[in-house]
PDB file of C-alpha atoms and ligand atoms in Angstrom:
ATOM      1  CA  MET A   1       9.545  14.186  15.600  1.00  0.00           C
ATOM      2  CA  VAL A   2       7.170  15.804  12.810  1.00  0.00           C
ATOM      3  CA  VAL A   3       7.043  19.358  12.030  1.00  0.00           C
ATOM      4  CA  VAL A   4       3.743  20.896  11.459  1.00  0.00           C
ATOM      5  CA  GLY A   5       3.219  22.378   7.618  1.00  0.00           C
ATOM      6  CA  ALA A   6       3.372  25.587   6.386  1.00  0.00           C
ATOM      7  CA  CYS A   7      -0.470  25.982   5.868  1.00  0.00           C
ATOM      8  CA  ARG A   8      -1.910  28.765   4.016  1.00  0.00           C
ATOM      9  CA  TRP A   9      -4.054  29.223   6.678  1.00  0.00           C
ATOM     10  CA  ASP A  10      -3.196  28.269  10.050  1.00  0.00           C
ATOM     11  CA  ASN A  11      -6.026  27.013  12.507  1.00  0.00           C
ATOM     12  CA  PRO A  12      -5.186  28.084  15.957  1.00  0.00           C
ATOM     13  CA  PRO A  13      -3.982  25.639  17.808  1.00  0.00           C
ATOM     14  CA  MET A  14      -5.577  23.806  20.609  1.00  0.00           C
ATOM     15  CA  ILE A  15      -8.742  25.202  18.737  1.00  0.00           C
ATOM     16  CA  SER A  16     -11.986  23.506  20.525  1.00  0.00           C
ATOM     17  CA  ASN A  17     -14.263  21.384  18.390  1.00  0.00           C
ATOM     18  CA  PRO A  18     -12.279  21.776  15.286  1.00  0.00           C
ATOM     19  CA  ARG A  19     -13.688  21.222  12.184  1.00  0.00           C
ATOM     20  CA  ILE A  20     -13.132  18.154  10.194  1.00  0.00           C
ATOM     21  CA  LEU A  21     -14.037  17.718   6.451  1.00  0.00           C
ATOM     22  CA  VAL A  22     -14.787  14.319   5.260  1.00  0.00           C
ATOM     23  CA  THR A  23     -15.208  13.471   1.678  1.00  0.00           C
ATOM     24  CA  ASN A  24     -15.029  10.573  -0.407  1.00  0.00           C
ATOM     25  CA  ASP A  25     -15.132   9.086  -3.845  1.00  0.00           C
ATOM     26  CA  ASP A  26     -17.211   6.080  -3.024  1.00  0.00           C
ATOM     27  CA  GLY A  27     -20.443   8.551  -3.111  1.00  0.00           C
ATOM     28  CA  TYR A  28     -22.208  10.205  -0.162  1.00  0.00           C
ATOM     29  CA  ALA A  29     -24.499   7.320   0.200  1.00  0.00           C
ATOM     30  CA  ALA A  30     -21.598   4.643   0.691  1.00  0.00           C
ATOM     31  CA  GLU A  31     -21.003   2.682   4.128  1.00  0.00           C
ATOM     32  CA  GLY A  32     -17.596   3.274   4.563  1.00  0.00           C
ATOM     33  CA  ILE A  33     -18.165   7.548   4.687  1.00  0.00           C
ATOM     34  CA  GLN A  34     -20.953   7.233   7.027  1.00  0.00           C
ATOM     35  CA  ILE A  35     -19.025   5.152   9.003  1.00  0.00           C
ATOM     36  CA  LEU A  36     -15.865   7.168   9.455  1.00  0.00           C
ATOM     37  CA  ALA A  37     -18.324  10.195  10.379  1.00  0.00           C
ATOM     38  CA  ASP A  38     -19.338   8.631  13.049  1.00  0.00           C
ATOM     39  CA  ALA A  39     -15.716   7.525  13.922  1.00  0.00           C
ATOM     40  CA  LEU A  40     -14.526  11.284  13.709  1.00  0.00           C
ATOM     41  CA  ASP A  41     -17.616  12.540  15.511  1.00  0.00           C
ATOM     42  CA  ASP A  42     -15.964  13.051  18.969  1.00  0.00           C
ATOM     43  CA  LEU A  43     -12.825  14.578  17.421  1.00  0.00           C
ATOM     44  CA  GLY A  44     -14.159  17.734  16.546  1.00  0.00           C
ATOM     45  CA  GLU A  45     -17.359  19.241  14.458  1.00  0.00           C
ATOM     46  CA  VAL A  46     -17.648  16.817  10.977  1.00  0.00           C
ATOM     47  CA  TRP A  47     -18.761  18.235   7.874  1.00  0.00           C
ATOM     48  CA  VAL A  48     -19.213  15.812   5.249  1.00  0.00           C
ATOM     49  CA  VAL A  49     -19.002  17.088   1.789  1.00  0.00           C
ATOM     50  CA  ALA A  50     -19.093  14.367  -0.832  1.00  0.00           C
ATOM     51  CA  PRO A  51     -20.090  13.581  -4.254  1.00  0.00           C
ATOM     52  CA  ASN A  52     -23.803  12.477  -5.052  1.00  0.00           C
ATOM     53  CA  ARG A  53     -22.629   9.661  -6.903  1.00  0.00           C
ATOM     54  CA  GLU A  54     -19.585   7.260  -7.431  1.00  0.00           C
ATOM     55  CA  GLN A  55     -16.583   8.501  -8.386  1.00  0.00           C
ATOM     56  CA  SER A  56     -14.151   6.260  -8.405  1.00  0.00           C
ATOM     57  CA  ALA A  57     -11.037   6.481 -10.112  1.00  0.00           C
ATOM     58  CA  VAL A  58     -11.776  10.154 -11.322  1.00  0.00           C
ATOM     59  CA  SER A  59      -7.914  10.490 -10.158  1.00  0.00           C
ATOM     60  CA  HIS A  60      -7.491  14.625  -9.181  1.00  0.00           C
ATOM     61  CA  ALA A  61     -10.455  15.786 -11.960  1.00  0.00           C
ATOM     62  CA  LEU A  62     -11.947  19.362 -11.376  1.00  0.00           C
ATOM     63  CA  THR A  63     -14.735  20.182 -12.815  1.00  0.00           C
ATOM     64  CA  LEU A  64     -14.474  22.919 -15.251  1.00  0.00           C
ATOM     65  CA  ASP A  65     -17.033  22.602 -18.055  1.00  0.00           C
ATOM     66  CA  ARG A  66     -20.173  23.540 -16.157  1.00  0.00           C
ATOM     67  CA  PRO A  67     -21.252  24.765 -12.926  1.00  0.00           C
ATOM     68  CA  LEU A  68     -21.283  22.768  -9.839  1.00  0.00           C
ATOM     69  CA  ARG A  69     -24.419  22.411  -7.529  1.00  0.00           C
ATOM     70  CA  MET A  70     -24.442  21.730  -4.060  1.00  0.00           C
ATOM     71  CA  GLU A  71     -27.180  20.152  -1.992  1.00  0.00           C
ATOM     72  CA  ARG A  72     -27.731  20.060   1.755  1.00  0.00           C
ATOM     73  CA  LEU A  73     -28.995  17.056   3.190  1.00  0.00           C
ATOM     74  CA  GLY A  74     -28.704  17.848   6.943  1.00  0.00           C
ATOM     75  CA  GLU A  75     -26.839  19.489   9.079  1.00  0.00           C
ATOM     76  CA  ARG A  76     -23.115  19.694   7.919  1.00  0.00           C
ATOM     77  CA  ARG A  77     -24.029  17.464   5.310  1.00  0.00           C
ATOM     78  CA  TYR A  78     -23.698  18.123   1.469  1.00  0.00           C
ATOM     79  CA  THR A  79     -23.674  16.618  -1.573  1.00  0.00           C
ATOM     80  CA  VAL A  80     -21.946  17.987  -4.710  1.00  0.00           C
ATOM     81  CA  ASP A  81     -22.668  16.966  -8.032  1.00  0.00           C
ATOM     82  CA  GLY A  82     -18.939  16.748  -9.313  1.00  0.00           C
ATOM     83  CA  THR A  83     -16.108  14.598  -8.568  1.00  0.00           C
ATOM     84  CA  PRO A  84     -14.014  14.381  -5.167  1.00  0.00           C
ATOM     85  CA  THR A  85     -11.866  17.331  -5.871  1.00  0.00           C
ATOM     86  CA  ASP A  86     -14.637  19.704  -6.529  1.00  0.00           C
ATOM     87  CA  CYS A  87     -15.826  18.504  -3.422  1.00  0.00           C
ATOM     88  CA  VAL A  88     -12.782  19.254  -1.331  1.00  0.00           C
ATOM     89  CA  ALA A  89     -12.511  22.374  -3.547  1.00  0.00           C
ATOM     90  CA  LEU A  90     -15.880  24.295  -2.763  1.00  0.00           C
ATOM     91  CA  ALA A  91     -16.028  23.193   1.173  1.00  0.00           C
ATOM     92  CA  LEU A  92     -12.856  24.785   1.331  1.00  0.00           C
ATOM     93  CA  SER A  93     -13.321  27.982  -0.727  1.00  0.00           C
ATOM     94  CA  ASN A  94     -17.113  28.282   0.137  1.00  0.00           C
ATOM     95  CA  LEU A  95     -19.118  26.466   2.499  1.00  0.00           C
ATOM     96  CA  MET A  96     -16.014  26.311   5.577  1.00  0.00           C
ATOM     97  CA  ALA A  97     -14.121  29.373   4.414  1.00  0.00           C
ATOM     98  CA  GLU A  98     -14.795  31.184   7.077  1.00  0.00           C
ATOM     99  CA  LEU A  99     -13.293  28.758   9.556  1.00  0.00           C
ATOM    100  CA  LEU A 100     -11.525  26.297   7.691  1.00  0.00           C
ATOM    101  CA  PRO A 101     -11.093  22.375   8.539  1.00  0.00           C
ATOM    102  CA  VAL A 102      -7.838  21.710  10.652  1.00  0.00           C
ATOM    103  CA  LEU A 103      -8.137  18.219   8.474  1.00  0.00           C
ATOM    104  CA  VAL A 104      -9.227  16.689   5.530  1.00  0.00           C
ATOM    105  CA  VAL A 105     -10.186  12.810   5.820  1.00  0.00           C
ATOM    106  CA  SER A 106     -11.025  10.988   2.923  1.00  0.00           C
ATOM    107  CA  GLY A 107     -12.567   7.375   2.758  1.00  0.00           C
ATOM    108  CA  ILE A 108     -13.275   4.935   3.655  1.00  0.00           C
ATOM    109  CA  ASN A 109     -12.883   3.764   0.106  1.00  0.00           C
ATOM    110  CA  PHE A 110     -14.447   0.280  -0.557  1.00  0.00           C
ATOM    111  CA  GLY A 111     -11.157  -1.072  -2.024  1.00  0.00           C
ATOM    112  CA  VAL A 112      -7.447  -0.186  -1.184  1.00  0.00           C
ATOM    113  CA  ASN A 113      -5.550   2.680  -2.703  1.00  0.00           C
ATOM    114  CA  MET A 114      -1.892   1.264  -2.995  1.00  0.00           C
ATOM    115  CA  GLY A 115       1.447   1.533  -5.366  1.00  0.00           C
ATOM    116  CA  ALA A 116       0.378   3.222  -8.511  1.00  0.00           C
ATOM    117  CA  ASP A 117      -3.227   3.084  -7.610  1.00  0.00           C
ATOM    118  CA  VAL A 118      -2.748   6.283  -5.651  1.00  0.00           C
ATOM    119  CA  HIS A 119      -2.432   7.926  -9.136  1.00  0.00           C
ATOM    120  CA  TYR A 120      -5.563   6.910 -10.231  1.00  0.00           C
ATOM    121  CA  SER A 121      -7.998   7.088  -6.759  1.00  0.00           C
ATOM    122  CA  GLY A 122     -10.493   9.897  -6.410  1.00  0.00           C
ATOM    123  CA  THR A 123     -10.078   9.260  -2.434  1.00  0.00           C
ATOM    124  CA  VAL A 124      -6.348   9.885  -2.241  1.00  0.00           C
ATOM    125  CA  SER A 125      -7.064  12.914  -4.302  1.00  0.00           C
ATOM    126  CA  ALA A 126      -9.455  14.553  -2.444  1.00  0.00           C
ATOM    127  CA  ALA A 127      -6.936  14.178   0.286  1.00  0.00           C
ATOM    128  CA  PHE A 128      -4.410  16.103  -1.887  1.00  0.00           C
ATOM    129  CA  GLU A 129      -6.610  18.506  -2.623  1.00  0.00           C
ATOM    130  CA  GLY A 130      -6.874  19.081   1.011  1.00  0.00           C
ATOM    131  CA  VAL A 131      -2.747  19.338   1.230  1.00  0.00           C
ATOM    132  CA  ILE A 132      -2.776  21.494  -1.716  1.00  0.00           C
ATOM    133  CA  LEU A 133      -5.089  24.120  -0.113  1.00  0.00           C
ATOM    134  CA  GLY A 134      -3.198  23.827   3.154  1.00  0.00           C
ATOM    135  CA  VAL A 135      -4.982  21.666   5.214  1.00  0.00           C
ATOM    136  CA  PRO A 136      -3.474  18.639   6.443  1.00  0.00           C
ATOM    137  CA  ALA A 137      -4.907  15.068   5.069  1.00  0.00           C
ATOM    138  CA  LEU A 138      -5.278  11.422   5.439  1.00  0.00           C
ATOM    139  CA  SER A 139      -7.080   9.016   3.233  1.00  0.00           C
ATOM    140  CA  VAL A 140      -8.488   5.557   4.233  1.00  0.00           C
ATOM    141  CA  SER A 141      -9.368   2.552   2.137  1.00  0.00           C
ATOM    142  CA  GLN A 142     -10.439  -0.668   2.677  1.00  0.00           C
ATOM    143  CA  LYS A 143      -9.208  -4.081   1.484  1.00  0.00           C
ATOM    144  CA  VAL A 144     -12.178  -5.953   0.044  1.00  0.00           C
ATOM    145  CA  GLY A 145     -12.409  -9.651   1.105  1.00  0.00           C
ATOM    146  CA  GLU A 146     -14.728 -12.156   2.706  1.00  0.00           C
ATOM    147  CA  GLY A 147     -16.044 -11.032   5.609  1.00  0.00           C
ATOM    148  CA  PHE A 148     -14.724  -7.524   5.486  1.00  0.00           C
ATOM    149  CA  ASN A 149     -15.897  -4.439   7.297  1.00  0.00           C
ATOM    150  CA  PHE A 150     -15.192  -0.614   8.228  1.00  0.00           C
ATOM    151  CA  ARG A 151     -14.459  -1.275  11.717  1.00  0.00           C
ATOM    152  CA  TYR A 152     -10.759  -1.699  12.217  1.00  0.00           C
ATOM    153  CA  ALA A 153      -9.898   1.077   9.492  1.00  0.00           C
ATOM    154  CA  ALA A 154     -12.715   3.289  11.344  1.00  0.00           C
ATOM    155  CA  LYS A 155     -10.836   2.968  14.468  1.00  0.00           C
ATOM    156  CA  ILE A 156      -7.181   3.617  12.867  1.00  0.00           C
ATOM    157  CA  ALA A 157      -8.614   6.325  10.828  1.00  0.00           C
ATOM    158  CA  ARG A 158      -9.505   8.274  14.526  1.00  0.00           C
ATOM    159  CA  GLN A 159      -6.598   7.558  15.604  1.00  0.00           C
ATOM    160  CA  VAL A 160      -4.515   9.062  12.888  1.00  0.00           C
ATOM    161  CA  ALA A 161      -6.888  11.946  12.755  1.00  0.00           C
ATOM    162  CA  ALA A 162      -6.625  13.033  16.295  1.00  0.00           C
ATOM    163  CA  TRP A 163      -2.565  12.455  16.157  1.00  0.00           C
ATOM    164  CA  ILE A 164      -2.614  14.429  13.152  1.00  0.00           C
ATOM    165  CA  ILE A 165      -4.556  17.225  14.439  1.00  0.00           C
ATOM    166  CA  GLU A 166      -2.559  17.445  17.845  1.00  0.00           C
ATOM    167  CA  THR A 167       0.727  16.982  15.989  1.00  0.00           C
ATOM    168  CA  GLY A 168      -0.043  18.376  12.476  1.00  0.00           C
ATOM    169  CA  LEU A 169       2.216  17.086   8.966  1.00  0.00           C
ATOM    170  CA  PRO A 170       4.695  18.393   7.074  1.00  0.00           C
ATOM    171  CA  ALA A 171       3.965  20.844   4.461  1.00  0.00           C
ATOM    172  CA  ASP A 172       2.747  18.847   1.204  1.00  0.00           C
ATOM    173  CA  THR A 173       2.266  15.393   2.958  1.00  0.00           C
ATOM    174  CA  LEU A 174      -0.700  13.395   3.788  1.00  0.00           C
ATOM    175  CA  LEU A 175      -0.868  10.058   5.079  1.00  0.00           C
ATOM    176  CA  ASN A 176      -2.570   7.322   3.077  1.00  0.00           C
ATOM    177  CA  VAL A 177      -3.692   4.378   5.334  1.00  0.00           C
ATOM    178  CA  ASN A 178      -4.567   0.846   3.696  1.00  0.00           C
ATOM    179  CA  VAL A 179      -6.671  -1.617   6.256  1.00  0.00           C
ATOM    180  CA  PRO A 180      -6.059  -5.224   5.385  1.00  0.00           C
ATOM    181  CA  VAL A 181      -9.201  -7.714   5.629  1.00  0.00           C
ATOM    182  CA  GLY A 182     -10.342  -9.137   9.153  1.00  0.00           C
ATOM    183  CA  LYS A 183      -8.791  -8.083  12.421  1.00  0.00           C
ATOM    184  CA  PRO A 184      -5.011  -6.385  11.763  1.00  0.00           C
ATOM    185  CA  HIS A 185      -1.877  -7.682  13.075  1.00  0.00           C
ATOM    186  CA  GLY A 186      -0.653  -4.199  13.809  1.00  0.00           C
ATOM    187  CA  ILE A 187       0.124  -1.434  12.150  1.00  0.00           C
ATOM    188  CA  LYS A 188       3.754  -0.929   9.688  1.00  0.00           C
ATOM    189  CA  LEU A 189       5.126   2.164   8.025  1.00  0.00           C
ATOM    190  CA  THR A 190       5.614   1.634   4.342  1.00  0.00           C
ATOM    191  CA  ARG A 191       6.362   3.167   1.121  1.00  0.00           C
ATOM    192  CA  LEU A 192       4.130   2.791  -2.134  1.00  0.00           C
ATOM    193  CA  GLY A 193       4.466  -0.636  -3.681  1.00  0.00           C
ATOM    194  CA  GLU A 194       4.689  -2.113  -7.134  1.00  0.00           C
ATOM    195  CA  ARG A 195       1.539  -3.646  -9.003  1.00  0.00           C
ATOM    196  CA  ARG A 196       0.972  -5.300 -12.285  1.00  0.00           C
ATOM    197  CA  TYR A 197      -2.475  -5.825 -13.818  1.00  0.00           C
ATOM    198  CA  THR A 198      -2.585  -9.248 -15.399  1.00  0.00           C
ATOM    199  CA  GLU A 199      -4.946  -8.356 -17.928  1.00  0.00           C
ATOM    200  CA  GLY A 200      -4.913  -4.486 -18.011  1.00  0.00           C
ATOM    201  CA  VAL A 201      -7.347  -4.265 -20.866  1.00  0.00           C
ATOM    202  CA  ILE A 202     -10.055  -6.996 -21.730  1.00  0.00           C
ATOM    203  CA  GLU A 203     -10.992  -7.320 -25.195  1.00  0.00           C
ATOM    204  CA  GLN A 204     -14.537  -8.152 -26.561  1.00  0.00           C
ATOM    205  CA  THR A 205     -17.150  -8.212 -29.028  1.00  0.00           C
ATOM    206  CA  ASP A 206     -20.523  -6.717 -27.859  1.00  0.00           C
ATOM    207  CA  PRO A 207     -24.106  -8.257 -28.909  1.00  0.00           C
ATOM    208  CA  ARG A 208     -24.022  -6.153 -32.275  1.00  0.00           C
ATOM    209  CA  GLY A 209     -20.868  -7.397 -32.961  1.00  0.00           C
ATOM    210  CA  GLN A 210     -18.582  -4.230 -32.279  1.00  0.00           C
ATOM    211  CA  GLN A 211     -15.505  -4.017 -30.692  1.00  0.00           C
ATOM    212  CA  ILE A 212     -15.431  -3.402 -26.835  1.00  0.00           C
ATOM    213  CA  PHE A 213     -12.748  -2.623 -24.399  1.00  0.00           C
ATOM    214  CA  TRP A 214     -12.938  -3.134 -20.291  1.00  0.00           C
ATOM    215  CA  ILE A 215     -10.110  -1.599 -18.450  1.00  0.00           C
ATOM    216  CA  GLY A 216      -8.850  -3.172 -14.994  1.00  0.00           C
ATOM    217  CA  GLY A 217     -10.635  -6.717 -15.173  1.00  0.00           C
ATOM    218  CA  GLY A 218      -7.346  -8.950 -14.476  1.00  0.00           C
ATOM    219  CA  GLU A 219      -6.381 -10.308 -10.976  1.00  0.00           C
ATOM    220  CA  PRO A 220      -4.062  -7.694  -9.834  1.00  0.00           C
ATOM    221  CA  VAL A 221      -0.421  -9.212  -8.997  1.00  0.00           C
ATOM    222  CA  TRP A 222       1.946  -7.444  -6.786  1.00  0.00           C
ATOM    223  CA  LYS A 223       6.057  -7.693  -6.192  1.00  0.00           C
ATOM    224  CA  ALA A 224       6.405  -9.300  -2.638  1.00  0.00           C
ATOM    225  CA  VAL A 225       8.720  -6.494  -1.402  1.00  0.00           C
ATOM    226  CA  PRO A 226       8.788  -6.151   2.517  1.00  0.00           C
ATOM    227  CA  GLY A 227       8.215  -2.883   3.951  1.00  0.00           C
ATOM    228  CA  THR A 228       5.623  -1.804   0.850  1.00  0.00           C
ATOM    229  CA  ASP A 229       1.805  -1.150   0.819  1.00  0.00           C
ATOM    230  CA  PHE A 230       1.038  -4.274  -0.987  1.00  0.00           C
ATOM    231  CA  HIS A 231       3.280  -6.429   0.988  1.00  0.00           C
ATOM    232  CA  GLU A 232       2.252  -5.483   4.311  1.00  0.00           C
ATOM    233  CA  VAL A 233      -1.620  -5.390   3.710  1.00  0.00           C
ATOM    234  CA  ALA A 234      -1.526  -8.653   2.076  1.00  0.00           C
ATOM    235  CA  GLU A 235       0.459  -9.771   5.408  1.00  0.00           C
ATOM    236  CA  GLY A 236      -2.485  -8.829   7.529  1.00  0.00           C
ATOM    237  CA  PHE A 237      -1.068  -5.117   8.680  1.00  0.00           C
ATOM    238  CA  VAL A 238      -2.634  -1.958   8.223  1.00  0.00           C
ATOM    239  CA  SER A 239      -0.385   0.012   5.753  1.00  0.00           C
ATOM    240  CA  ILE A 240       0.644   3.936   6.735  1.00  0.00           C
ATOM    241  CA  THR A 241       2.321   5.709   3.872  1.00  0.00           C
ATOM    242  CA  PRO A 242       3.320   9.307   3.789  1.00  0.00           C
ATOM    243  CA  LEU A 243       2.498  10.768   0.557  1.00  0.00           C
ATOM    244  CA  HIS A 244       4.341  13.859  -0.736  1.00  0.00           C
ATOM    245  CA  LEU A 245       2.751  16.175  -3.764  1.00  0.00           C
ATOM    246  CA  ASP A 246       5.677  17.323  -5.158  1.00  0.00           C
ATOM    247  CA  MET A 247       6.774  14.379  -7.753  1.00  0.00           C
ATOM    248  CA  THR A 248      10.037  15.720  -8.770  1.00  0.00           C
ATOM    249  CA  ASP A 249      12.618  13.200  -9.461  1.00  0.00           C
ATOM    250  CA  HIS A 250      15.589  15.034  -7.565  1.00  0.00           C
ATOM    251  CA  GLY A 251      17.761  12.000  -8.149  1.00  0.00           C
ATOM    252  CA  PHE A 252      17.101  12.327 -11.827  1.00  0.00           C
ATOM    253  CA  LEU A 253      16.955  16.029 -11.941  1.00  0.00           C
ATOM    254  CA  LYS A 254      20.799  16.202 -10.555  1.00  0.00           C
ATOM    255  CA  LYS A 255      21.351  13.564 -13.553  1.00  0.00           C
ATOM    256  CA  LEU A 256      19.720  15.257 -16.456  1.00  0.00           C
ATOM    257  CA  LYS A 257      21.640  18.366 -14.737  1.00  0.00           C
ATOM    258  CA  SER A 258      25.255  16.900 -15.247  1.00  0.00           C
ATOM    259  CA  ALA A 259      24.214  14.943 -18.593  1.00  0.00           C
ATOM    260  CA  GLU A 260      25.460  18.082 -20.883  1.00  0.00           C
ATOM    261  CA  LEU A 261      22.483  17.639 -23.220  1.00  0.00           C
ATOM    262  CA  ASN A 262      22.540  19.834 -26.481  1.00  0.00           C
ATOM    263  CA  TRP A 263      18.812  20.192 -26.996  1.00  0.00           C
ATOM    264  CA  VAL A 264      18.597  23.764 -28.619  1.00  0.00           C
ATOM    265  CA  VAL A 265      15.028  25.991 -28.479  1.00  0.00           C
ATOM    266  CA  ASN A 266      16.425  29.446 -29.824  1.00  0.00           C
ATOM    267  CA  ASP A 267      16.922  28.933 -33.086  1.00  0.00           C
ATOM    268  CA  ALA A 268      13.385  27.278 -33.991  1.00  0.00           C
TER     269      ALA A 268
HETATM  270 MN1  LIG B 301     -13.812   4.725  -3.855  1.00  0.00          MN
END
């Protein structure tokens, strides 16, 4: 039983042709976002507001040091010269403010967003920006490999989106969907897994003899733990992980409170 979240702005229930905001971090021109927008088209009035260039791995960055420009490319189609979070913020606070969307959908990302990678992901962060601003959200990512396509991801995105529109999500929660390469064996509800990069940073020398670094060049390895997103996607299943905005470690908070810490600040 899913409880409809305490959204800051409540859309009337059973609204006909509800608005849906689609964004991504691969940029407006990416194939994944076009396929996603098409897949959601019959669920409501789809608006696309996306970065005008690739913004992968920008996390939840918000542009504060310069003005942002929005360009209208067509009916309900816009680009922003900023981050995925900027796009959602502008869409919800300006463009769509008079009638807010019932759902933010981010993706379909070219590449999976699982485990700790959700913290780097512009795709997942754009969905979280929706959650922060009171709109239920969904992020969708497609594993890249030989023969991959966005077809299955689009199909599951449409079904999950329809379910959220009808049922809602708890406050501060989004659904993070990752899709394997090829025809999925089925769908698994998962938790975040653990991944390690074999070569996190690669050091090289540039043509002028200066030291340079490349981040994230190595082959990723993950712990094969059933029930985690990494494991189930590797096994050929679609992974759906509910993610919560509140990162408080409640268990450790309890331990800290009983630890009788003698830290003192008022005599500084
Ligand atoms: Mn991306």
